[in-house]
Short mmCIF file of C-alpha atoms in Angstrom, two decimals:
data_model
loop_
_atom_site.label_atom_id
_atom_site.label_comp_id
_atom_site.label_asym_id
_atom_site.label_seq_id
_atom_site.Cartn_x
_atom_site.Cartn_y
_atom_site.Cartn_z
CA MET A 18 -62.87 16.99 -48.69
CA ASP A 19 -63.54 17.31 -52.31
CA PHE A 20 -61.26 15.78 -54.72
CA PRO A 21 -61.60 15.61 -58.48
CA SER A 22 -62.73 12.15 -59.13
CA THR A 23 -60.11 11.49 -61.63
CA GLN A 24 -57.52 12.09 -59.18
CA PHE A 25 -59.14 10.36 -56.43
CA VAL A 26 -59.80 7.08 -58.17
CA PRO A 27 -56.15 6.58 -59.41
CA SER A 28 -54.76 7.47 -55.93
CA ARG A 29 -57.38 5.00 -54.47
CA MET A 30 -56.39 2.40 -56.89
CA MET A 31 -52.85 3.09 -56.33
CA GLY A 32 -53.59 3.02 -52.63
CA THR A 33 -54.98 -0.31 -53.01
CA TYR A 34 -52.32 -1.61 -55.30
CA GLU A 35 -49.44 -0.50 -53.35
CA PRO A 36 -49.94 -2.46 -50.04
CA ILE A 37 -50.41 -5.72 -51.95
CA HIS A 38 -47.11 -4.96 -53.89
CA GLN A 39 -45.38 -4.03 -50.71
CA ILE A 40 -46.87 -6.94 -48.74
CA GLY A 41 -45.72 -9.20 -51.48
CA MET A 42 -42.16 -7.95 -50.89
CA TRP A 43 -42.33 -8.25 -47.17
CA GLY A 44 -44.17 -11.52 -47.35
CA GLU A 45 -41.08 -12.71 -49.15
CA ASN A 46 -38.77 -11.36 -46.66
CA PHE A 47 -40.53 -12.99 -43.87
CA LYS A 48 -40.92 -16.12 -45.56
CA SER A 49 -37.18 -16.26 -45.78
CA ILE A 50 -37.03 -15.78 -42.05
CA GLY A 51 -39.38 -18.82 -41.88
CA ASN A 52 -42.23 -17.30 -40.12
CA PRO A 53 -45.29 -16.78 -42.25
CA SER A 54 -47.64 -16.10 -39.33
CA ILE A 55 -45.83 -12.99 -38.57
CA SER A 56 -46.15 -11.60 -41.98
CA ALA A 57 -50.00 -11.88 -41.81
CA SER A 58 -50.05 -9.69 -38.79
CA VAL A 59 -47.51 -7.27 -40.12
CA ILE A 60 -49.46 -7.17 -43.33
CA VAL A 61 -52.54 -6.10 -41.38
CA GLU A 62 -50.58 -3.40 -39.54
CA VAL A 63 -49.00 -2.28 -42.64
CA ASP A 64 -52.27 -2.35 -44.46
CA ASN A 65 -53.90 0.09 -41.82
CA LYS A 66 -50.82 2.21 -41.78
CA LEU A 67 -50.64 2.49 -45.58
CA GLU A 68 -54.43 3.29 -45.62
CA ASN A 69 -53.73 6.16 -43.07
CA GLU A 70 -50.62 7.30 -44.73
CA SER A 71 -52.07 7.22 -48.31
CA GLU A 72 -55.06 9.41 -47.08
CA THR A 73 -52.63 11.84 -45.64
CA ALA A 74 -50.41 11.68 -48.59
CA SER A 75 -53.33 12.38 -50.80
CA HIS A 76 -54.00 15.48 -48.75
CA GLU A 77 -50.66 16.75 -49.24
CA MET A 78 -50.29 15.65 -52.74
CA PRO A 79 -49.98 18.69 -55.15
CA VAL A 80 -52.71 18.78 -57.66
CA PRO A 81 -51.05 17.97 -60.86
CA SER A 82 -52.08 20.30 -63.66
CA CYS A 83 -51.50 17.45 -66.12
CA LYS A 84 -53.96 14.87 -66.11
CA HIS A 85 -51.65 12.20 -67.44
CA ASP A 86 -51.73 8.97 -65.41
CA GLN A 87 -47.95 8.27 -65.56
CA GLU A 88 -46.88 11.76 -64.50
CA ALA A 89 -49.50 11.84 -61.79
CA SER A 90 -48.20 8.53 -60.41
CA LYS A 91 -44.53 9.56 -60.53
CA PRO A 92 -44.26 11.73 -57.51
CA PHE A 93 -46.86 9.57 -55.72
CA ASP A 94 -44.55 6.58 -56.42
CA LYS A 95 -41.48 8.50 -55.04
CA ILE A 96 -43.43 9.45 -51.94
CA GLN A 97 -44.72 5.99 -51.49
CA ARG A 98 -41.16 4.74 -51.71
CA ARG A 99 -39.78 7.31 -49.36
CA LEU A 100 -42.54 6.47 -46.91
CA ALA A 101 -41.56 2.89 -47.10
CA GLN A 102 -38.02 3.63 -46.49
CA ASN A 103 -38.74 5.75 -43.58
CA ARG A 104 -40.83 2.90 -42.29
CA GLU A 105 -38.12 0.58 -42.69
CA ALA A 106 -35.53 2.88 -41.08
CA ALA A 107 -37.88 3.43 -38.16
CA ARG A 108 -38.08 -0.25 -37.70
CA LYS A 109 -34.53 -0.77 -37.64
CA SER A 110 -33.96 2.04 -35.36
CA ARG A 111 -36.47 0.41 -32.95
CA LEU A 112 -34.70 -2.86 -33.26
CA ARG A 113 -31.36 -1.25 -32.46
CA LYS A 114 -32.67 0.48 -29.51
CA LYS A 115 -34.04 -2.78 -28.13
CA ALA A 116 -30.57 -4.44 -28.52
CA TYR A 117 -29.00 -1.50 -26.80
CA VAL A 118 -31.33 -1.63 -23.93
CA GLN A 119 -30.91 -5.25 -23.55
CA GLN A 120 -27.15 -4.84 -23.50
CA LEU A 121 -27.47 -2.21 -20.67
CA GLU A 122 -29.68 -4.48 -18.76
CA SER A 123 -27.15 -7.20 -18.71
CA SER A 124 -24.21 -4.99 -17.94
CA ARG A 125 -26.22 -3.64 -14.97
CA LEU A 126 -26.85 -7.24 -13.79
CA LYS A 127 -23.07 -8.02 -14.18
CA LEU A 128 -22.06 -4.96 -12.10
CA ILE A 129 -24.46 -5.97 -9.32
CA GLN A 130 -22.76 -9.31 -9.44
CA LEU A 131 -19.24 -7.92 -9.21
CA GLU A 132 -20.19 -5.50 -6.56
CA LYS A 133 -21.53 -8.40 -4.53
CA GLU A 134 -18.33 -10.41 -5.12
CA LEU A 135 -16.22 -7.43 -4.03
CA GLU A 136 -18.24 -7.06 -0.80
CA GLN A 137 -17.79 -10.80 -0.02
CA ALA A 138 -13.91 -10.58 -0.66
CA ARG A 139 -13.73 -7.56 1.64
CA GLU A 140 -15.50 -9.42 4.36
CA GLN A 141 -13.26 -12.35 4.06
CA GLN A 142 -10.20 -10.04 4.28
CA GLY A 143 -11.74 -8.62 7.57
CA LEU A 144 -11.76 -12.10 8.95
CA TYR A 145 -7.97 -12.33 8.49
CA ILE A 146 -6.85 -8.99 9.50
CA GLY A 147 -7.41 -7.07 12.68
CA GLY A 148 -8.81 -3.60 11.96
CA GLY A 149 -6.57 -0.84 10.80
CA LEU A 150 -4.28 -2.62 8.45
CA GLU A 151 -4.41 -1.84 4.84
CA ALA A 152 -5.47 -4.05 1.93
CA GLY A 153 -2.54 -3.30 -0.33
CA HIS A 154 -1.59 -6.93 -0.71
CA LEU A 155 -4.51 -8.54 -2.46
CA GLY A 156 -2.65 -8.77 -5.70
CA PHE A 157 -4.07 -9.49 -9.04
CA SER A 158 -6.31 -12.40 -8.04
CA GLY A 159 -7.81 -10.72 -5.05
CA VAL A 160 -6.87 -13.73 -2.97
CA VAL A 161 -5.03 -12.98 0.31
CA ASN A 162 -1.64 -14.62 0.48
CA PRO A 163 -1.90 -17.28 3.31
CA GLY A 164 1.61 -16.45 4.44
CA ILE A 165 0.82 -12.84 4.71
CA ALA A 166 -2.48 -13.55 6.49
CA ALA A 167 -0.66 -15.82 9.05
CA PHE A 168 2.11 -13.09 9.58
CA GLU A 169 -0.59 -10.48 10.27
CA MET A 170 -2.23 -12.52 12.89
CA GLU A 171 1.02 -13.26 14.46
CA TYR A 172 2.22 -9.71 14.44
CA LYS A 173 -1.06 -8.54 16.00
CA HIS A 174 -0.27 -10.96 18.80
CA TRP A 175 3.28 -9.93 18.90
CA MET A 176 2.42 -6.29 19.59
CA GLN A 177 0.14 -7.36 22.42
CA VAL A 178 3.02 -9.39 24.03
CA GLN A 179 5.32 -6.42 23.37
CA ASN A 180 2.98 -3.93 25.21
CA ARG A 181 2.83 -6.34 28.10
CA GLN A 182 6.58 -6.85 28.39
CA LEU A 183 7.01 -3.14 28.21
CA GLY A 184 4.69 -2.89 31.28
CA GLU A 185 6.66 -5.56 33.03
CA LEU A 186 10.03 -3.67 32.35
CA ARG A 187 8.47 -0.42 33.90
CA THR A 188 7.40 -2.33 36.99
CA ALA A 189 10.65 -4.17 37.22
CA LEU A 190 12.68 -1.09 37.01
CA ASN A 191 10.75 0.68 39.68
CA ALA A 192 10.74 -2.21 42.01
CA GLN A 193 13.99 -3.35 43.63
CA ILE A 194 14.34 -6.69 42.05
CA SER A 195 17.71 -8.44 41.78
CA ASP A 196 19.90 -8.25 38.72
CA ILE A 197 19.45 -11.82 38.07
CA GLU A 198 15.64 -11.51 37.79
CA LEU A 199 16.06 -8.30 35.73
CA ARG A 200 18.44 -10.14 33.46
CA ILE A 201 15.42 -12.63 32.71
CA VAL A 202 13.03 -9.84 31.94
CA VAL A 203 15.84 -8.39 29.54
CA GLU A 204 16.45 -11.64 27.94
CA ASN A 205 12.76 -11.99 27.35
CA GLY A 206 12.59 -8.82 25.63
CA MET A 207 15.59 -9.67 23.44
CA SER A 208 14.14 -13.01 22.54
CA HIS A 209 10.86 -11.33 21.60
CA TYR A 210 12.58 -8.99 19.07
CA PHE A 211 14.50 -12.18 17.60
CA GLU A 212 11.07 -13.75 17.31
CA LEU A 213 9.96 -11.03 15.08
CA PHE A 214 12.94 -11.33 12.88
CA ARG A 215 12.07 -15.02 12.42
CA MET A 216 8.55 -14.19 11.53
CA LYS A 217 9.72 -11.66 9.08
CA SER A 218 12.13 -14.14 7.47
CA THR A 219 9.15 -16.65 6.96
CA VAL A 220 6.92 -14.04 5.43
CA ALA A 221 9.69 -12.72 3.26
CA LYS A 222 9.82 -16.14 1.52
CA ALA A 223 6.01 -15.83 0.88
CA ASP A 224 6.16 -12.15 -0.55
CA VAL A 225 9.30 -10.19 -0.05
CA PHE A 226 7.61 -7.05 -1.21
CA TYR A 227 5.16 -7.11 1.54
CA VAL A 228 7.96 -6.90 3.99
CA MET A 229 9.77 -4.30 2.08
CA SER A 230 6.78 -2.14 1.85
CA GLY A 231 6.20 -2.12 5.55
CA THR A 232 2.43 -2.57 5.13
CA TRP A 233 2.20 -4.24 8.39
CA LYS A 234 3.60 -1.24 10.18
CA THR A 235 1.95 2.02 10.85
CA SER A 236 2.46 5.00 8.61
CA ALA A 237 4.99 6.90 10.79
CA GLU A 238 7.07 3.70 11.21
CA ARG A 239 7.08 3.22 7.57
CA PHE A 240 8.46 6.71 7.14
CA PHE A 241 11.72 5.47 8.77
CA SER A 242 11.69 2.10 6.86
CA TRP A 243 15.11 0.81 5.56
CA ILE A 244 15.04 -2.58 3.84
CA GLY A 245 11.95 -3.63 5.82
CA GLY A 246 12.47 -2.09 9.15
CA PHE A 247 14.28 0.37 11.24
CA ARG A 248 17.89 1.54 10.69
CA PRO A 249 19.88 0.20 13.50
CA SER A 250 22.11 3.22 13.65
CA GLU A 251 19.12 5.46 14.05
CA LEU A 252 17.78 3.49 16.97
CA LEU A 253 21.21 3.52 18.46
CA LYS A 254 21.09 7.40 18.38
CA VAL A 255 17.72 7.19 20.27
CA LEU A 256 18.94 4.78 22.82
CA VAL A 257 22.30 6.32 23.71
CA ALA A 258 20.70 9.58 24.58
CA GLN A 259 18.54 7.77 27.03
CA LEU A 260 21.48 5.77 28.83
CA ASP A 261 23.36 8.31 30.71
CA PRO A 262 25.50 7.87 32.66
CA LEU A 263 27.80 5.68 30.56
CA THR A 264 31.22 4.76 31.53
CA ASP A 265 34.24 6.05 29.16
CA GLN A 266 34.83 2.36 28.08
CA GLN A 267 31.18 2.03 27.33
CA ILE A 268 31.13 5.29 25.42
CA PHE A 269 34.02 4.18 23.35
CA GLU A 270 32.33 0.77 22.64
CA VAL A 271 29.08 2.33 21.80
CA CYS A 272 30.87 4.80 19.30
CA ASN A 273 32.61 1.75 17.61
CA LEU A 274 29.21 0.07 17.38
CA LYS A 275 27.65 2.94 15.81
CA GLN A 276 30.30 3.30 13.29
CA SER A 277 30.30 -0.40 12.49
CA CYS A 278 26.64 -0.33 11.97
CA GLN A 279 26.86 2.58 9.76
CA GLN A 280 29.27 0.86 7.58
CA ALA A 281 27.27 -2.21 7.44
CA GLU A 282 24.21 -0.38 6.54
CA ASP A 283 26.16 1.35 3.74
CA ALA A 284 27.29 -1.92 2.43
CA LEU A 285 23.68 -3.25 2.33
CA SER A 286 22.53 -0.01 0.84
CA GLN A 287 25.13 -0.17 -1.97
CA GLY A 288 24.20 -3.91 -2.58
CA MET A 289 20.62 -2.91 -2.99
CA GLU A 290 21.58 -0.23 -5.56
CA LYS A 291 23.44 -2.87 -7.38
CA LEU A 292 20.40 -5.04 -7.33
CA GLN A 293 18.38 -2.33 -8.80
CA GLU A 294 20.86 -1.77 -11.57
CA THR A 295 21.01 -5.50 -12.33
CA VAL A 296 17.11 -5.87 -12.34
CA SER A 297 16.76 -2.88 -14.53
CA ALA A 298 19.49 -3.83 -17.08
CA THR A 299 17.83 -7.37 -17.25
CA LEU A 300 14.51 -5.92 -17.78
CA ALA A 301 15.60 -3.57 -20.37
CA ALA A 302 17.81 -6.04 -22.32
CA GLY A 303 17.13 -6.39 -26.02
CA GLN A 304 14.76 -4.02 -27.78
CA LEU A 305 11.93 -2.22 -25.97
CA GLY A 306 8.87 -1.67 -28.18
CA GLN A 307 8.83 -4.99 -29.96
CA GLY A 308 6.26 -6.37 -27.70
CA THR A 309 7.64 -9.77 -26.79
CA TYR A 310 9.48 -9.57 -23.43
CA PHE A 311 8.82 -12.69 -21.32
CA PRO A 312 12.45 -13.99 -21.26
CA GLN A 313 13.51 -10.59 -19.80
CA VAL A 314 10.91 -10.61 -17.21
CA ALA A 315 11.64 -14.12 -16.27
CA MET A 316 15.34 -13.34 -15.87
CA ALA A 317 14.59 -10.26 -14.01
CA MET A 318 12.52 -12.20 -11.61
CA GLU A 319 15.45 -14.58 -10.82
CA LYS A 320 17.63 -11.57 -9.96
CA LEU A 321 14.86 -10.13 -7.79
CA GLU A 322 15.09 -13.31 -5.62
CA ALA A 323 18.15 -11.72 -4.00
CA LEU A 324 15.79 -9.22 -2.40
CA VAL A 325 14.91 -11.92 0.23
CA CYS A 326 18.65 -12.11 1.15
CA PHE A 327 18.72 -8.43 1.73
CA VAL A 328 15.80 -8.46 3.96
CA ASN A 329 17.30 -11.38 5.97
CA GLN A 330 20.80 -9.73 6.24
CA ALA A 331 19.21 -6.30 7.29
CA ASP A 332 17.21 -8.20 10.14
CA HIS A 333 20.48 -9.97 10.91
CA LEU A 334 22.29 -6.68 11.21
CA ARG A 335 19.42 -5.49 13.56
CA GLN A 336 19.79 -8.50 15.76
CA GLU A 337 23.52 -8.31 15.84
CA THR A 338 23.37 -4.75 16.96
CA LEU A 339 20.93 -5.49 19.76
CA GLN A 340 23.19 -8.39 20.96
CA GLN A 341 26.23 -6.17 20.89
CA MET A 342 24.49 -3.47 22.89
CA SER A 343 23.40 -5.86 25.50
CA HIS A 344 26.97 -7.01 25.90
CA ILE A 345 28.18 -3.40 26.36
CA LEU A 346 25.56 -2.36 28.79
CA THR A 347 24.92 -3.44 32.29
CA THR A 348 21.64 -5.40 32.99
CA ARG A 349 19.98 -2.30 34.49
CA GLN A 350 21.03 -0.09 31.39
CA ALA A 351 20.01 -2.85 29.10
CA ALA A 352 16.47 -2.85 30.85
CA ARG A 353 16.13 0.99 30.53
CA GLY A 354 17.26 0.72 26.93
CA LEU A 355 14.64 -1.89 25.92
CA LEU A 356 11.97 0.21 27.63
CA ALA A 357 13.21 3.30 25.94
CA LEU A 358 13.16 1.58 22.43
CA GLY A 359 9.71 0.14 23.07
CA GLU A 360 8.16 3.57 24.14
CA TYR A 361 9.88 5.28 21.15
CA ILE A 362 8.20 2.85 18.82
CA GLN A 363 4.92 3.24 20.65
CA ARG A 364 5.13 6.99 20.15
CA LEU A 365 5.69 6.53 16.55
CA GLN A 366 2.55 4.34 16.39
CA ASP A 367 0.54 6.92 18.25
CA LEU A 368 1.82 9.69 15.87
CA SER A 369 0.42 7.52 13.10
CA THR A 370 -3.02 7.18 14.67
CA LEU A 371 -3.06 10.94 15.48
CA TRP A 372 -2.03 11.79 11.93
CA ALA A 373 -4.84 9.61 10.39
CA THR A 374 -7.49 11.25 12.71
CA HIS A 375 -6.21 14.76 12.50
CA PRO A 376 -8.64 16.96 10.57
CA ARG A 377 -6.97 18.39 7.48
CA GLU A 378 -8.06 21.22 5.30
CA PRO A 379 -9.84 20.13 2.15
CA ALA A 380 -7.70 20.20 -1.07
CA MET B 24 56.18 -3.80 4.93
CA GLN B 25 54.31 -6.71 3.69
CA GLU B 26 54.50 -7.68 -0.02
CA ALA B 27 51.31 -7.02 -2.21
CA ILE B 28 50.53 -10.60 -2.37
CA PRO B 29 47.19 -10.40 -4.56
CA TYR B 30 49.07 -8.79 -7.41
CA LYS B 31 51.76 -11.25 -7.53
CA SER B 32 49.41 -14.22 -7.82
CA TYR B 33 47.82 -12.96 -10.93
CA SER B 34 50.65 -13.84 -13.25
CA THR B 35 50.58 -17.51 -12.09
CA THR B 36 46.83 -18.17 -12.20
CA ARG B 37 45.02 -18.95 -15.44
CA ALA B 38 43.01 -15.72 -15.17
CA THR B 39 41.04 -14.91 -18.27
CA ALA B 40 39.89 -11.57 -17.67
CA VAL B 41 42.54 -10.06 -15.54
CA GLY B 42 44.36 -8.70 -18.41
CA SER B 43 41.46 -6.58 -19.39
CA ARG B 44 41.43 -4.55 -16.26
CA SER B 45 44.06 -1.77 -16.08
CA PRO B 46 46.51 -1.87 -13.27
CA LEU B 47 45.17 1.39 -12.00
CA LEU B 48 41.69 -0.15 -11.70
CA ASN B 49 43.03 -3.06 -9.78
CA PHE B 50 44.75 -0.73 -7.33
CA LEU B 51 41.52 1.34 -6.91
CA GLY B 52 39.13 -1.41 -6.93
CA GLY B 53 41.00 -3.45 -4.48
CA GLY B 54 41.91 -6.81 -5.98
CA GLY B 55 39.06 -7.15 -8.28
CA GLY B 56 40.62 -10.07 -9.96
CA VAL B 57 38.50 -12.15 -12.02
CA VAL B 58 39.09 -15.83 -12.39
CA ALA B 59 36.53 -17.20 -14.59
CA ASN B 60 37.13 -20.92 -14.21
CA GLY B 61 36.49 -22.91 -10.99
CA SER B 62 39.12 -25.46 -11.58
CA GLU B 63 40.62 -27.01 -8.40
CA SER B 64 44.10 -26.05 -8.73
CA SER B 65 43.33 -22.38 -9.33
CA ILE B 66 40.90 -22.10 -6.35
CA ARG B 67 43.42 -23.91 -4.12
CA LYS B 68 46.15 -21.57 -5.23
CA LEU B 69 44.01 -18.42 -4.65
CA VAL B 70 43.25 -19.60 -1.06
CA GLU B 71 46.73 -20.46 -0.32
CA GLU B 72 48.34 -17.34 -1.80
CA ASN B 73 45.97 -14.56 -0.70
CA ALA B 74 45.08 -13.30 2.72
CA VAL B 75 41.43 -12.68 1.80
CA VAL B 76 39.56 -14.49 -1.01
CA VAL B 77 35.94 -13.97 -1.81
CA PHE B 78 34.16 -16.66 -3.84
CA GLY B 79 30.92 -15.45 -5.37
CA ARG B 80 28.66 -15.78 -8.49
CA ARG B 81 29.07 -13.22 -11.26
CA GLY B 82 27.08 -10.17 -10.59
CA CYS B 83 26.06 -11.42 -7.19
CA CYS B 84 24.80 -8.34 -5.13
CA MET B 85 25.66 -10.09 -1.84
CA CYS B 86 29.16 -10.51 -3.02
CA HIS B 87 29.17 -6.72 -3.51
CA VAL B 88 28.15 -6.29 0.05
CA VAL B 89 30.80 -8.55 1.40
CA MET B 90 33.47 -6.71 -0.77
CA ARG B 91 32.11 -3.35 0.51
CA LEU B 92 32.48 -4.39 4.22
CA LEU B 93 36.06 -5.78 3.62
CA LEU B 94 37.17 -2.87 1.62
CA GLY B 95 35.97 -0.52 4.32
CA HIS B 96 38.39 -2.10 6.76
CA GLY B 97 41.36 -1.63 4.35
CA ALA B 98 41.46 -5.20 3.30
CA ASN B 99 42.18 -6.14 -0.30
CA PRO B 100 40.24 -9.05 -1.11
CA VAL B 101 40.63 -11.06 -4.29
CA VAL B 102 37.41 -11.92 -5.91
CA CYS B 103 36.90 -15.18 -7.67
CA GLU B 104 33.88 -15.14 -9.80
CA VAL B 105 32.27 -18.58 -10.08
CA GLU B 106 30.66 -19.20 -13.44
CA GLU B 107 27.20 -20.41 -13.78
CA GLY B 108 27.19 -24.18 -13.93
CA LYS B 109 30.56 -24.54 -12.27
CA GLU B 110 28.99 -23.68 -8.98
CA GLU B 111 28.70 -27.17 -7.64
CA ALA B 112 32.31 -28.06 -8.58
CA ALA B 113 33.60 -24.82 -6.99
CA ILE B 114 31.54 -25.31 -3.85
CA GLY B 115 32.84 -28.97 -3.65
CA GLU B 116 36.36 -27.91 -4.02
CA LEU B 117 35.84 -25.09 -1.36
CA SER B 118 34.28 -27.62 1.20
CA ARG B 119 37.38 -29.83 0.68
CA ILE B 120 39.75 -26.94 1.23
CA GLY B 121 37.63 -25.36 4.00
CA GLY B 122 36.65 -28.49 6.00
CA GLY B 123 37.67 -27.84 9.53
CA GLY B 124 38.49 -24.20 9.18
CA GLY B 125 36.91 -21.52 11.20
CA GLY B 126 33.45 -20.91 12.66
CA ASP B 127 30.11 -21.79 11.29
CA GLY B 128 31.23 -22.06 7.82
CA GLY B 129 28.31 -22.91 5.55
CA GLY B 130 25.66 -23.40 8.00
CA GLY B 131 24.98 -27.09 8.51
CA GLY B 132 27.49 -28.75 6.03
CA GLY B 133 26.93 -26.79 2.81
CA ILE B 134 28.98 -23.86 1.89
CA GLN B 135 27.04 -20.99 0.36
CA LEU B 136 28.14 -18.45 -1.97
CA PRO B 137 29.55 -15.80 -1.37
CA ALA B 138 32.15 -17.54 0.65
CA VAL B 139 35.04 -15.78 2.39
CA PHE B 140 38.46 -17.36 2.97
CA VAL B 141 40.74 -15.60 5.26
CA GLY B 142 44.50 -16.67 5.86
CA GLY B 143 44.06 -19.87 3.81
CA LYS B 144 41.07 -21.07 5.90
CA MET B 145 37.41 -20.95 5.55
CA PHE B 146 35.88 -18.09 7.28
CA GLY B 147 32.23 -18.05 6.43
CA GLY B 148 29.56 -16.31 4.38
CA LEU B 149 27.99 -12.80 4.58
CA ASP B 150 26.46 -13.77 7.87
CA ARG B 151 29.67 -14.31 9.62
CA VAL B 152 31.24 -11.27 8.17
CA MET B 153 28.31 -9.21 9.40
CA SER B 154 28.42 -10.62 12.96
CA THR B 155 32.17 -10.33 13.31
CA HIS B 156 32.04 -6.99 11.87
CA ILE B 157 29.58 -5.73 14.35
CA SER B 158 31.16 -7.59 17.23
CA GLY B 159 34.60 -6.18 16.41
CA GLU B 160 36.13 -9.58 15.81
CA LEU B 161 36.75 -9.06 12.09
CA VAL B 162 39.65 -6.61 12.35
CA PRO B 163 41.79 -8.75 14.40
CA VAL B 164 41.10 -11.84 12.21
CA LEU B 165 42.05 -9.78 9.13
CA LYS B 166 45.05 -8.37 10.74
CA ASP B 167 46.23 -11.85 11.87
CA ALA B 168 45.92 -12.99 8.17
CA GLY B 169 47.96 -10.17 7.10
CA ALA B 170 45.25 -8.62 5.12
CA LEU B 171 45.61 -5.23 6.88
CA TRP B 172 48.74 -3.08 6.84
CA LEU B 173 47.85 -0.76 9.68
#
């Protein structure tokens, strides 16, 4: 490269002056940070860079026709300034990228941690619940309500006893056992249902929505759910069809029972509607949209306590209906009735299982 | 033909909100009389003068259920709404009146609201109304007290 000496010297001179000037600036910067040792290494780096850049700059520099020093140094100055700004911007960009990557790394670690915790929580849940039951009751905290956990274990056991008792009923009806013995089997069956109502009452105090949602039942059973269980009138319909022949007196009494049942269900349903209206009105009291709402929510919670009463009354109705049926029927009919009821529920449960495993067309 | 007892009693009790209900509403609603105070004399009077009285908290949904059941049978129960804060006094008075009256009144000593009085005597809560309704015992009891005309 051949450069006119006049231009070469100033640029060289400028080249040597600039870094000192720049380093001076940066030295100040680093001194304010309080780490003079860094500035030394940076200065060396910068110096090298500057030398490289000043050489390239001098290649690209337009040859000024005017030989005046000031004019010759102006564009050079500007370019040097711009180069310095670029370097600064590049440095800042590198620092930002570093910070971003560090943030990503820590988020990734946090995610791994959360996944691990979730896994553990799922395993714990598996200990409480026998397979097949849903996890819809973890709530906000992710902790299983002990009342619910206890109920689910008891209910699993209850179903096992139920199936065993149905087997006993089948055997008893086919065998020629005395009415007294059959009566005992019937009484056991009835008591077993009453036991379920007691269990439900206990867990309703722990979480009434759990009972209302029917989470503990299979999906097909849930389809028929009314205030946390079956509609007594519907079960009566199923039963009566299985109990032919009935005497005229029995038919009359069963009809009355069906009607009373229906009336009681209607009364409870209307009460539920009123409860919905009350809770809704309480929640919506005052102005919606202001942001402060705790008093309304607290009051609505009080009203919602009545839901526990409804669940208890619905189960009470189921129990009374069962009792009344056992009074109307003979022992043998009652035994057949219990068996029919049990098998009907089993069919519903099988329907749920079949539905779950039945292959469906992709959406 | 029996006299319409519930309506006659309104003029003598210190009912505060009764006047606001139209006569037609009373007829359709079936004795939706509102007595806002739980004073002893008014409670006693209600129980003595009416075939069926239901005592319950204001806006109680269980009370609504009891009413539906009784109305379904054609009875015309008088409702006494117990004010908040006056519950204890009301329950105390009801216990005094009802002590020794029918069945499993309050379940172990304490009367609970809603409480139903039939024929001047304590009948029970929603539990008892429900059981007797299903078993068929409710209608004869109501008839005996003169709550039903048919």
